Amino acid sequence: MPVLTRLIPSPVVVDIRPGALDDLAGVLADERISQSGRLAVAVSGGSGAKLRERIAPSLPGATWYEVGGGTLDDAIRLAGDMKGGRFDAVVGLGGGKIIDCAKFAAARVGLPLVAVPTNLAHDGLCSPVATLDNDAGRGSYGVPNPIAVLIDLDVIREAPARFVRSGIGDAISNINSVADWELSNRVNGEKIDGLAAAMARQAGEAVLRHPGGIGDNDFLQVLAEALVLTGISMSISGDSRPASGSCHEINHAFDLLFPKRAASHGEQCGLGAAFAMYLRGAHEESAYMAEVLRRHGLPVLPEEIGFTLDEFVRAVEFAPETRPGRYTILEHLDLKTNQIKDIYADYVKAIGS
């Protein structure tokens, strides 16, 4: 008997609009996620704490937990504090570090997670992965998808612009990541999940082609939807392949080689994607990607985030070591130092100054 359909792991609720936060309690009750209102709410000491004052009256049955940072120890401590609380669900209210801590803690105590991000810095807000700092550096831990995602565009507009810009770079880099996945399929026969690839690519294209900017609600809506769809695409594929290719290898190389100087995740991924697209011979696509990144105030050259040419070349050389077993254009070309420098010079000419 052939399988005629499949279940897709995805949130029960995705609510993206201005004012969504004010309806949090009602949405959770209506969707039977928490009719009792017994919630464990993890917040940061920054943006989350400010929003606590605003929504606490509508959540009288909630217990609030302030999370100090984004480490594995923080997440384990949060899980320990919540244990035995007889909660319906965990709410992660804050930036990416808080949501990742809440994801891990919720999985550890066996509760569903409601993600309420206060910025759009990257695609982790709806992904099945919690990225947490540990003694060895930084680790990625598999967790269930959030059962609900609420994104209040009024809150997003109040976040520093650099966070939105970072999300733009991360979303657009999907296009390069899917191209790397397809390359591995052609060369190595790596299996592609067509639905996951389509979702990730179209999410990136929607952001790339949108004429608006970070001050427009229409654009923020598209960006938020793109980041949610990217997270779901990773759940469908079972790993980060739809949204992590050579661009992310370059990003990880910056983080590991220059940990005190690295820029934001999305800035480095966007730059890495534009350069990687040039490497694969997609010169027109690379130039257009660079043009859009520049329009949104994102870097397309390493000096724009404080790195010299030699440091960038070192990062590109080191990048394949950051994800052993992943095949991208970097592994395919296996470029040496002088080759990277020559191609970079051509890339600079192609995208213009």
mmCIF file of C-alpha atoms in Angstrom, residues 40 42 54 65 73 79 82 86-87 96-97 129-131 140 171 181 183 188 209 223 241 246 278 291 317:
data_model
loop_
_atom_site.group_PDB
_atom_site.id
_atom_site.type_symbol
_atom_site.label_atom_id
_atom_site.label_comp_id
_atom_site.label_asym_id
_atom_site.label_seq_id
_atom_site.Cartn_x
_atom_site.Cartn_y
_atom_site.Cartn_z
ATOM 1 C CA ALA A 40 6.200 28.731 32.725
ATOM 2 C CA ALA A 42 11.186 32.233 30.401
ATOM 3 C CA ARG A 54 2.867 44.616 29.866
ATOM 4 C CA TYR A 65 11.707 32.654 35.171
ATOM 5 C CA ASP A 73 23.974 25.369 32.034
ATOM 6 C CA ALA A 79 14.514 22.896 33.362
ATOM 7 C CA MET A 82 10.379 24.272 36.190
ATOM 8 C CA ARG A 86 2.531 21.196 36.722
ATOM 9 C CA PHE A 87 2.558 23.581 33.777
ATOM 10 C CA GLY A 96 17.247 33.836 20.268
ATOM 11 C CA LYS A 97 19.260 32.834 23.342
ATOM 12 C CA VAL A 129 17.391 22.913 17.142
ATOM 13 C CA ALA A 130 18.561 24.686 20.308
ATOM 14 C CA THR A 131 21.968 26.318 19.923
ATOM 15 C CA SER A 140 23.359 22.246 18.600
ATOM 16 C CA ALA A 171 16.915 34.145 5.244
ATOM 17 C CA TRP A 181 22.298 20.648 -1.282
ATOM 18 C CA LEU A 183 25.217 20.148 -5.796
ATOM 19 C CA ASN A 188 27.404 12.408 -4.324
ATOM 20 C CA ARG A 209 12.665 39.977 -4.033
ATOM 21 C CA LEU A 223 10.667 38.187 6.792
ATOM 22 C CA ARG A 241 20.582 21.074 5.384
ATOM 23 C CA SER A 246 28.843 26.978 2.468
ATOM 24 C CA TYR A 278 29.915 33.734 -7.121
ATOM 25 C CA GLU A 291 22.814 44.619 -4.181
ATOM 26 C CA GLU A 317 39.977 27.879 3.701
#
